[in-house]
Coordinates of C-alpha atoms in Angstrom, one line a residue:
Chain L
M164 CA -3.9 19.5 -45.1
V165 CA -5.0 16.0 -44.6
S166 CA -8.5 14.8 -45.4
K167 CA -10.7 11.8 -44.9
A168 CA -10.6 9.2 -47.2
P169 CA -13.7 8.4 -49.9
V170 CA -15.3 5.7 -49.2
V171 CA -16.0 4.0 -52.2
A172 CA -17.3 0.4 -52.1
G173 CA -15.4 -1.9 -54.3
T174 CA -12.7 0.4 -54.9
R175 CA -10.7 0.9 -51.8
P176 CA -7.0 1.8 -52.2
V177 CA -4.7 -1.3 -51.4
M178 CA -1.4 -0.7 -50.4
S179 CA 1.6 -2.8 -52.9
T180 CA 3.7 -4.6 -50.9
V181 CA 7.6 -4.8 -52.4
S182 CA 9.3 -8.1 -51.5
T183 CA 12.7 -7.9 -50.1
S184 CA 12.9 -11.1 -48.9
A185 CA 16.1 -13.4 -49.6
P186 CA 16.2 -15.2 -53.1
R187 CA 15.9 -18.6 -51.2
N188 CA 12.3 -17.5 -50.2
G189 CA 12.0 -16.2 -53.5
L190 CA 12.4 -19.6 -55.0
Q191 CA 10.5 -21.3 -52.8
R192 CA 7.7 -19.4 -53.8
R193 CA 8.1 -20.0 -57.4
A194 CA 8.7 -23.9 -56.3
I195 CA 5.3 -23.7 -55.1
S196 CA 3.8 -21.5 -58.1
F197 CA 5.2 -24.3 -60.5
V198 CA 3.5 -27.5 -58.5
A199 CA 0.3 -25.5 -58.4
L200 CA 0.6 -25.3 -61.8
I201 CA 1.3 -28.8 -62.6
L202 CA -1.6 -29.7 -59.9
A203 CA -4.3 -27.8 -61.6
V204 CA -2.7 -29.2 -65.1
V205 CA -3.4 -32.3 -63.9
L206 CA -6.7 -31.8 -62.8
W207 CA -8.1 -30.5 -65.9
A208 CA -6.3 -33.6 -67.7
A209 CA -8.2 -36.1 -65.5
A210 CA -11.3 -33.7 -65.8
A211 CA -11.2 -33.7 -69.8
W212 CA -10.6 -37.7 -69.7
L213 CA -13.8 -38.0 -67.4
I214 CA -16.1 -35.6 -69.8
S215 CA -15.9 -35.6 -73.4
D216 CA -13.1 -33.9 -75.3
N217 CA -15.8 -31.8 -77.3
I218 CA -17.1 -30.0 -74.0
L219 CA -13.7 -29.9 -72.2
P220 CA -10.5 -30.8 -74.4
S221 CA -7.8 -31.5 -72.7
P222 CA -4.6 -29.5 -72.2
F223 CA -2.7 -31.1 -74.6
T224 CA -5.6 -30.6 -77.1
V225 CA -5.4 -26.5 -76.2
F226 CA -2.0 -26.6 -76.2
G227 CA -1.9 -27.8 -79.7
R228 CA -4.3 -25.4 -80.5
M229 CA -2.5 -22.2 -79.1
I230 CA 0.9 -23.6 -80.9
E231 CA -1.2 -23.5 -84.1
L232 CA -2.5 -19.4 -83.2
V233 CA 1.2 -18.6 -82.8
V234 CA 2.8 -20.3 -85.7
S235 CA -0.2 -19.0 -87.9
G236 CA 0.5 -15.4 -86.3
E237 CA -3.3 -14.7 -85.6
V238 CA -2.4 -14.7 -81.7
F239 CA -0.2 -11.6 -82.2
V240 CA -3.2 -9.6 -84.5
H241 CA -5.6 -10.4 -82.1
F242 CA -3.5 -9.6 -79.2
F243 CA -2.0 -6.4 -80.5
S244 CA -5.5 -5.0 -81.7
S245 CA -6.9 -5.6 -78.0
I246 CA -3.3 -4.6 -76.5
Q247 CA -3.4 -1.0 -78.4
K248 CA -6.9 -0.4 -77.4
I249 CA -6.2 -1.2 -73.8
L250 CA -3.0 0.6 -73.4
A251 CA -4.7 3.5 -74.8
G252 CA -7.8 3.7 -72.1
F253 CA -5.5 3.0 -69.6
G254 CA -3.5 5.9 -70.5
L255 CA -6.1 8.0 -70.6
A256 CA -7.1 6.4 -67.1
L257 CA -3.9 7.3 -65.6
L258 CA -3.3 10.8 -67.8
F259 CA -7.1 11.7 -65.2
G260 CA -6.8 9.8 -62.6
I261 CA -3.3 11.0 -61.4
P262 CA -4.3 14.3 -61.2
I263 CA -7.6 13.7 -59.8
G264 CA -6.3 11.6 -57.1
F265 CA -3.7 14.1 -56.3
A266 CA -6.7 16.6 -56.0
I267 CA -8.8 14.4 -53.9
G268 CA -5.9 13.9 -51.4
K269 CA -5.2 17.5 -51.0
S270 CA -8.9 19.0 -50.9
Q271 CA -11.7 18.1 -48.7
F272 CA -14.2 19.9 -51.1
M273 CA -12.5 17.5 -54.3
A274 CA -13.0 14.3 -52.3
A275 CA -16.4 15.0 -51.6
Y276 CA -16.9 16.3 -55.3
F277 CA -15.5 13.1 -57.0
A278 CA -16.8 10.5 -54.1
I279 CA -20.2 9.6 -56.0
P280 CA -18.8 9.8 -59.7
L281 CA -15.7 7.3 -58.7
F282 CA -18.2 5.2 -56.4
T283 CA -20.0 4.6 -59.5
F284 CA -17.6 4.0 -62.1
G285 CA -16.1 1.4 -59.5
N286 CA -19.2 -0.4 -58.7
I287 CA -20.7 -0.3 -62.8
P288 CA -21.1 -4.3 -63.5
G289 CA -18.4 -4.8 -66.8
L290 CA -21.5 -6.2 -68.9
T291 CA -22.8 -2.5 -68.4
Y292 CA -19.9 -0.6 -69.6
A293 CA -19.2 -3.3 -72.8
V294 CA -23.1 -2.7 -73.4
F295 CA -22.4 1.2 -73.1
G296 CA -19.5 1.0 -75.3
L297 CA -21.4 -0.5 -78.1
V298 CA -24.3 1.6 -77.8
V299 CA -22.4 4.7 -77.9
F300 CA -19.6 4.1 -80.2
G301 CA -20.7 0.9 -82.3
I302 CA -18.5 -1.4 -83.6
G303 CA -14.4 -0.6 -83.4
A304 CA -11.7 0.7 -80.9
G305 CA -13.9 3.9 -79.4
G306 CA -16.1 1.7 -77.3
P307 CA -13.1 -1.1 -75.4
I308 CA -10.8 2.3 -75.1
T309 CA -13.3 4.2 -73.4
V310 CA -14.6 1.8 -71.0
S311 CA -10.9 0.5 -70.4
A312 CA -10.5 4.1 -69.3
M313 CA -13.5 4.5 -67.0
V314 CA -13.1 1.2 -65.0
A315 CA -9.1 1.8 -64.6
L316 CA -9.8 5.5 -63.7
P317 CA -11.2 5.0 -59.8
F318 CA -8.4 2.4 -58.9
I319 CA -5.9 5.0 -60.0
A320 CA -7.4 7.9 -58.4
L321 CA -8.4 6.4 -55.2
N322 CA -4.9 4.8 -54.7
V323 CA -3.3 7.9 -55.5
A324 CA -5.5 10.2 -53.1
E325 CA -4.1 7.4 -50.4
G326 CA -1.1 8.0 -50.9
V327 CA -1.0 12.0 -51.2
R328 CA -2.4 11.9 -47.3
S329 CA -0.1 9.3 -46.5
V330 CA 2.7 11.7 -47.3
D331 CA 4.4 13.0 -44.2
G332 CA 3.8 16.7 -43.3
G333 CA 6.6 17.0 -41.4
L334 CA 8.6 16.7 -44.8
L335 CA 6.1 19.0 -46.4
R336 CA 7.1 21.5 -43.7
M337 CA 10.8 20.8 -44.0
C338 CA 9.9 21.4 -48.0
R339 CA 8.2 24.7 -47.2
A340 CA 11.2 25.9 -44.6
Y341 CA 13.8 25.6 -47.3
K342 CA 11.3 27.1 -50.3
R343 CA 11.1 24.2 -52.4
P344 CA 9.8 24.9 -55.3
F345 CA 6.4 22.7 -56.1
G346 CA 8.0 21.1 -59.3
T347 CA 11.2 19.8 -56.9
I348 CA 8.6 18.3 -54.0
V349 CA 6.3 16.6 -56.5
R350 CA 9.7 14.6 -58.1
H351 CA 11.2 14.4 -54.6
V352 CA 8.4 13.8 -52.1
Y353 CA 5.3 13.0 -53.7
A354 CA 6.5 10.8 -56.7
P355 CA 8.1 8.3 -54.3
A356 CA 5.8 8.6 -51.5
L357 CA 3.1 8.1 -54.3
A358 CA 5.3 5.3 -56.4
A359 CA 3.8 2.4 -54.1
F360 CA -0.1 3.5 -54.1
V361 CA 0.3 4.4 -57.9
F362 CA 1.8 0.4 -58.6
S363 CA -1.2 -1.2 -56.7
G364 CA -3.5 1.3 -58.6
V365 CA -1.8 0.3 -61.9
R366 CA -1.9 -3.3 -61.2
Y367 CA -5.8 -3.6 -60.0
G368 CA -6.9 -0.9 -62.4
F369 CA -4.7 -2.6 -65.1
A370 CA -6.4 -5.8 -64.5
M371 CA -10.2 -4.7 -64.3
A372 CA -9.4 -2.8 -67.9
W373 CA -8.3 -5.8 -69.4
K374 CA -11.5 -7.7 -68.6
V375 CA -13.8 -5.3 -69.7
E376 CA -12.1 -4.7 -72.6
A377 CA -12.2 -8.1 -73.8
L378 CA -16.3 -8.1 -72.7
T379 CA -16.6 -5.2 -74.6
E380 CA -14.9 -6.8 -77.9
V381 CA -17.7 -9.8 -77.2
F382 CA -20.3 -7.2 -78.2
G383 CA -18.8 -4.7 -80.7
A384 CA -15.4 -5.4 -82.4
G385 CA -14.3 -6.8 -85.5
E386 CA -10.7 -7.6 -83.8
G387 CA -9.3 -8.4 -80.2
V388 CA -8.9 -11.2 -77.9
G389 CA -12.6 -10.8 -76.8
F390 CA -14.0 -11.0 -80.3
M391 CA -11.7 -14.4 -81.0
I392 CA -13.2 -15.7 -77.8
K393 CA -16.9 -14.8 -79.2
R394 CA -16.8 -16.7 -82.4
A395 CA -15.1 -19.5 -81.0
Y396 CA -18.1 -19.8 -78.5
Q397 CA -20.3 -19.2 -81.9
E398 CA -18.2 -21.7 -83.6
F399 CA -18.8 -24.1 -80.5
H400 CA -14.9 -24.7 -80.7
V401 CA -14.3 -25.0 -77.1
G402 CA -10.6 -25.6 -77.5
D403 CA -10.5 -22.2 -79.7
M404 CA -12.2 -20.5 -76.4
L405 CA -9.5 -22.1 -73.8
A406 CA -6.7 -21.5 -75.9
W407 CA -7.2 -17.7 -76.0
T408 CA -8.1 -17.8 -72.6
M409 CA -4.7 -19.4 -72.1
F410 CA -2.8 -16.7 -74.1
F411 CA -4.6 -14.1 -71.9
V412 CA -3.9 -15.4 -68.8
I413 CA -0.2 -15.9 -69.8
V414 CA -0.2 -12.2 -70.9
M415 CA -1.5 -11.4 -67.9
L416 CA 1.6 -13.1 -65.7
L417 CA 4.1 -11.6 -68.2
I418 CA 2.8 -8.0 -67.3
E419 CA 2.4 -9.0 -64.1
Q420 CA 6.3 -10.1 -63.9
G421 CA 7.1 -7.1 -65.6
L422 CA 5.6 -4.9 -63.1
N423 CA 6.9 -6.6 -60.4
M424 CA 10.7 -5.9 -61.8
L425 CA 9.9 -2.2 -62.4
E426 CA 8.5 -2.2 -58.8
K427 CA 11.6 -3.6 -57.4
R428 CA 14.0 -1.2 -59.4
I429 CA 12.0 1.7 -58.5
F430 CA 11.9 0.4 -54.5
A431 CA 15.7 -0.5 -54.9
W432 CA 16.7 1.8 -52.0
R433 CA 14.4 -0.2 -49.4
K434 CA 16.3 -3.3 -50.4
D435 CA 19.3 -1.6 -49.6
L436 CA 17.7 -1.2 -46.4
A437 CA 17.3 -5.1 -45.8
Chain A
M297 CA 25.0 41.1 -41.1
A298 CA 21.8 38.9 -40.8
N299 CA 19.1 41.0 -39.0
I300 CA 15.5 39.4 -38.0
E301 CA 12.9 41.7 -36.9
I302 CA 9.9 40.6 -35.6
K303 CA 7.5 43.2 -34.8
Q304 CA 3.9 43.3 -32.8
L305 CA 3.8 39.8 -33.8
E306 CA 0.3 38.1 -32.6
K307 CA -0.9 34.3 -33.6
T308 CA -4.1 33.6 -32.9
Y309 CA -6.1 30.2 -33.6
T310 CA -9.8 29.7 -34.1
D311 CA -11.4 26.3 -33.3
A312 CA -14.2 24.8 -35.4
K313 CA -16.8 26.3 -32.6
G314 CA -15.1 29.6 -33.3
R315 CA -13.5 30.0 -30.1
Q316 CA -10.0 31.6 -30.5
T317 CA -6.9 31.0 -28.4
R318 CA -3.8 33.4 -28.7
V319 CA -0.7 31.7 -28.5
L320 CA 1.4 34.7 -29.4
D321 CA 1.1 37.9 -27.7
S322 CA 2.5 41.1 -28.7
I323 CA 6.1 40.1 -29.6
D324 CA 8.8 42.9 -30.6
L325 CA 12.5 40.8 -31.3
T326 CA 15.5 41.8 -33.1
V327 CA 18.4 39.9 -33.4
S328 CA 21.4 40.8 -35.2
G329 CA 24.5 39.6 -36.8
D330 CA 26.6 36.2 -35.5
T331 CA 24.1 36.2 -31.7
F332 CA 23.1 32.8 -30.7
V333 CA 19.5 33.8 -29.1
S334 CA 17.5 30.8 -27.4
I335 CA 13.9 31.1 -26.6
V336 CA 12.7 28.9 -23.7
G337 CA 9.4 28.6 -22.1
P338 CA 6.7 26.3 -20.7
S339 CA 4.9 23.7 -22.9
G340 CA 1.8 26.0 -24.9
S341 CA 4.0 29.7 -24.6
G342 CA 4.1 29.4 -28.5
K343 CA 7.7 28.7 -29.3
T344 CA 7.5 26.2 -32.0
T345 CA 4.8 28.7 -33.5
L346 CA 6.8 31.2 -33.2
L347 CA 9.4 29.7 -35.4
N348 CA 7.4 28.5 -37.4
I349 CA 6.0 32.0 -38.5
V350 CA 10.1 33.3 -38.5
S351 CA 10.8 30.7 -41.4
G352 CA 7.2 31.0 -43.3
I353 CA 6.2 27.4 -42.2
E354 CA 3.0 29.5 -40.5
S355 CA 1.2 32.6 -40.9
A356 CA 0.8 35.6 -38.2
T357 CA -2.6 36.8 -37.4
S358 CA -1.1 40.2 -37.5
G359 CA 2.4 41.9 -37.1
S360 CA 5.3 41.1 -39.1
V361 CA 8.4 39.6 -39.6
S362 CA 11.5 40.6 -41.7
L363 CA 15.1 38.3 -42.4
R364 CA 17.3 40.5 -44.3
E365 CA 21.1 39.9 -44.8
G366 CA 22.2 43.4 -46.0
G367 CA 20.0 44.6 -48.9
R368 CA 18.7 41.4 -49.7
D369 CA 16.0 38.7 -48.2
A370 CA 18.3 36.3 -45.8
K371 CA 18.9 32.5 -46.6
V372 CA 17.4 30.3 -43.8
G373 CA 18.5 27.1 -42.6
Y374 CA 16.3 24.9 -40.2
V375 CA 17.2 22.3 -37.4
F376 CA 13.5 20.6 -36.6
Q377 CA 12.8 18.3 -33.7
D378 CA 13.0 15.3 -35.9
P379 CA 15.8 15.1 -38.9
R380 CA 12.7 15.0 -41.3
L381 CA 15.4 13.5 -43.8
L382 CA 14.0 12.2 -47.5
P383 CA 14.1 8.0 -46.5
W384 CA 14.2 7.2 -50.3
R385 CA 17.7 9.6 -51.0
T386 CA 21.0 9.4 -49.2
V387 CA 22.4 11.5 -46.8
M388 CA 24.2 13.6 -49.9
Q389 CA 20.7 13.5 -52.1
N390 CA 19.1 15.0 -48.7
L391 CA 21.6 17.4 -48.6
S392 CA 21.7 18.2 -52.5
F393 CA 17.8 18.3 -52.4
V394 CA 17.9 21.5 -50.2
Q395 CA 20.3 23.3 -52.4
D396 CA 19.4 26.7 -54.2
D397 CA 23.3 27.6 -55.1
R398 CA 24.3 24.5 -57.1
S399 CA 27.7 25.4 -57.4
D400 CA 29.9 23.5 -55.3
W401 CA 27.1 22.2 -53.0
E402 CA 29.2 18.8 -53.1
V403 CA 32.0 20.6 -51.4
R404 CA 29.9 22.3 -48.6
A405 CA 27.8 19.5 -48.0
R406 CA 30.9 17.3 -47.6
H407 CA 32.4 19.5 -45.3
Y408 CA 29.6 20.0 -43.2
L409 CA 29.6 16.2 -42.9
E410 CA 33.1 15.5 -42.1
L411 CA 32.1 18.7 -39.0
V412 CA 29.4 16.3 -37.8
G413 CA 31.7 13.6 -37.8
L414 CA 29.9 11.8 -40.5
G415 CA 31.9 12.7 -43.9
H416 CA 32.0 8.6 -44.4
L417 CA 28.1 7.9 -44.6
G418 CA 27.0 10.1 -47.5
D419 CA 25.7 7.0 -49.3
R420 CA 23.7 6.0 -46.9
F421 CA 19.9 5.9 -46.4
P422 CA 18.5 7.4 -43.5
A423 CA 16.9 4.5 -42.0
Q424 CA 20.7 2.9 -41.9
L425 CA 22.0 5.5 -39.3
S426 CA 20.8 6.1 -35.7
G427 CA 18.4 8.5 -34.5
G428 CA 21.6 10.7 -33.4
Q429 CA 23.2 10.1 -36.6
Q430 CA 20.1 11.5 -38.6
Q431 CA 19.5 14.6 -36.2
R432 CA 23.5 15.4 -37.1
I433 CA 22.7 15.1 -40.9
G434 CA 19.9 17.7 -40.2
I435 CA 22.5 20.2 -38.9
A436 CA 25.1 19.7 -41.7
R437 CA 21.7 19.8 -44.0
A438 CA 20.6 23.2 -42.4
F439 CA 24.7 24.8 -42.2
S440 CA 25.1 23.3 -45.8
V441 CA 22.8 25.8 -47.6
E442 CA 25.2 28.5 -45.9
P443 CA 22.3 30.2 -44.4
D444 CA 22.6 33.8 -42.7
I445 CA 19.9 33.0 -40.1
L446 CA 19.8 29.5 -38.6
L447 CA 16.2 28.5 -37.2
M448 CA 16.4 25.6 -34.7
D449 CA 13.4 23.8 -33.1
E450 CA 14.1 21.7 -29.9
P451 CA 17.3 19.3 -32.6
F452 CA 17.8 17.2 -29.3
S453 CA 14.8 17.1 -27.4
H454 CA 14.5 13.5 -29.3
L455 CA 17.7 11.9 -28.4
D456 CA 19.3 10.4 -25.1
A457 CA 21.2 12.7 -22.6
M458 CA 24.8 11.6 -23.7
T459 CA 24.1 12.2 -27.5
S460 CA 22.4 15.6 -26.8
R461 CA 25.7 16.8 -24.8
S462 CA 28.0 15.7 -27.7
L463 CA 25.6 17.2 -30.4
R464 CA 25.6 20.4 -28.5
E465 CA 29.3 20.8 -28.8
H466 CA 29.0 20.0 -32.0
L467 CA 27.0 22.6 -32.5
E468 CA 28.7 25.2 -30.5
Q469 CA 31.8 24.0 -32.4
I470 CA 30.3 24.7 -35.8
W471 CA 29.1 28.1 -34.9
L472 CA 32.2 29.2 -33.5
Q473 CA 33.2 28.9 -37.4
S474 CA 30.5 29.9 -39.3
R475 CA 29.3 33.0 -36.8
K476 CA 25.5 32.5 -38.3
T477 CA 22.2 34.5 -36.5
V478 CA 20.7 31.5 -34.7
L479 CA 17.5 31.5 -33.4
F480 CA 17.0 28.4 -31.2
V481 CA 14.0 26.8 -29.9
T482 CA 14.3 24.7 -26.1
H483 CA 12.9 23.6 -23.0
D484 CA 16.4 23.0 -21.6
I485 CA 17.6 25.4 -19.5
T486 CA 21.1 23.8 -19.9
E487 CA 21.1 23.7 -23.2
A488 CA 20.0 27.4 -23.3
V489 CA 22.6 28.7 -21.2
Q490 CA 25.5 26.3 -22.7
L491 CA 24.4 27.9 -25.9
S492 CA 23.1 31.4 -26.2
D493 CA 24.4 34.5 -25.8
R494 CA 20.6 35.7 -24.9
I495 CA 17.6 33.6 -23.5
I496 CA 14.5 35.1 -24.5
V497 CA 11.7 33.6 -21.7
L498 CA 8.2 33.4 -23.0
A499 CA 4.9 33.2 -20.9
P500 CA 2.4 31.3 -21.2
G501 CA -0.1 33.1 -23.4
G502 CA 2.7 33.7 -25.6
R503 CA 4.2 36.9 -24.6
I504 CA 8.2 37.9 -24.0
H505 CA 8.5 37.4 -19.9
E506 CA 12.3 38.3 -19.6
T507 CA 15.6 38.4 -21.8
I508 CA 18.6 37.1 -20.1
E509 CA 21.9 37.8 -21.0
V510 CA 24.8 35.5 -21.2
D511 CA 28.0 36.9 -20.9
L512 CA 30.1 33.6 -20.6
P513 CA 33.6 32.9 -22.3
R514 CA 33.1 30.3 -25.3
P515 CA 33.4 27.5 -25.7
R516 CA 31.5 26.7 -22.6
R517 CA 31.0 23.4 -21.1
A518 CA 28.1 21.9 -18.9
S519 CA 30.3 21.0 -16.2
D520 CA 31.7 24.7 -16.2
P521 CA 30.6 26.3 -12.7
R522 CA 29.9 29.4 -13.6
V523 CA 27.4 27.9 -16.7
A524 CA 25.8 25.5 -13.8
V525 CA 25.3 29.0 -11.4
L526 CA 23.8 30.9 -14.5
Q527 CA 21.8 27.6 -15.0
A528 CA 20.1 27.5 -11.7
E529 CA 19.0 31.2 -11.4
V530 CA 17.6 30.7 -14.9
L531 CA 16.0 27.8 -13.4
A532 CA 14.4 29.8 -10.6
R533 CA 13.3 32.7 -12.5
F534 CA 11.8 29.7 -14.4
E535 CA 10.3 28.0 -11.8
A536 CA 8.8 31.2 -10.5
L537 CA 7.4 32.0 -14.1
E538 CA 5.5 28.3 -14.1
A539 CA 4.4 28.6 -10.4
A540 CA 2.6 32.1 -11.5
A541 CA 1.3 30.9 -14.4

């Protein structure tokens, strides 16, 4: 049965694309990204030169502070704390989001049932989540874990639902004609068909969960990246704030690279067709 | 000996406004042993619906279908109009996917791939094959489960004339070797005459209009004058049926 997609503003499923282009194009893209990065650092250095170093430290000052944080080991302690909470929250989002998405994709009743909750979860401002986490769970890991799960869940569920709807009905009828068991159909039909949609949900959901988790740490945590950014702000150490933000960006880029590599491996069959 | 027994089969669809359309009406049909039976009929006569009900893809409104081999349920292979191969699995993996009996499945799969002339393409993905090759994989897949009963739904209708002629010959050769019970849906009279022992003509509304026995020696060729004569006769009856409708 094919059901209509629920319309949830701000959390529309996005189909990811898998790069199968020639390596030369990949090199060109990396070169362009590198040039853009250098240009951004140059602009930052120029702005820092024009503005007071206390308000906008130069890239070199921030880079020096990053090295100090790495050498002292402080960065690992706080990132480990944040990532533990994000992974726990994101794991919960996957645990509930995949079956909910599957149910929405298969049933119009479930699509209608979950339409408003997912719309609500997907559109609540991050700040509200952060305050909610603090009020309900106090200072500790419970708040960031819960809000990460709540933020990521709509992305996972809606993308999985879209993936389920996209599964070729002809293949499902073939499975029925050959009397394939449900577990075999899930493994060989649904899982490969859903993979691109799950990746898309994971990518957007994880980014959102990460941002809101850091915001939650600003309001109610004793450690973590968000907590360190807040502390740097309170002590007016702009260099520290930027250093922690840069770490944040670097980790996100590493996660993105990891996802890309995993995606290429899973979609190797598409590359074989190129 | 495999046996298909269809009794008083009816299928009615009800639309959103509650209007009912009967697509199969009091179908009684028995097919036993190594018989190749074709079902022909104009569009909307319920040919594909009948096959879907026989295979269990759809349920009947009333009546019964029994597929038996000796004292057990018969194993069924199905060839669809389009190949319906898993695009993310290789040819061999697609054949593996439908196997219940895992013993020697690779030997069986390779045997039938060889018979359809694609033994060398087991490691390819479907998108790397032509439409005709994909359909041949679909045929090999159906035979590879060693079915007692083979159901085929216009398997050559999406192919060009040359490819479908070649595949018909392939199919007849494999069938002569394996001698399965076959229920074959087609709108192509030439195909039906060339392949069948019996032709069931469905009329609009989904009832059996007539049954034509085909008693010609095998293997048959479309160029055989006896095939051409019978084909013309069946076509004339078919046109009369369409005119009456």
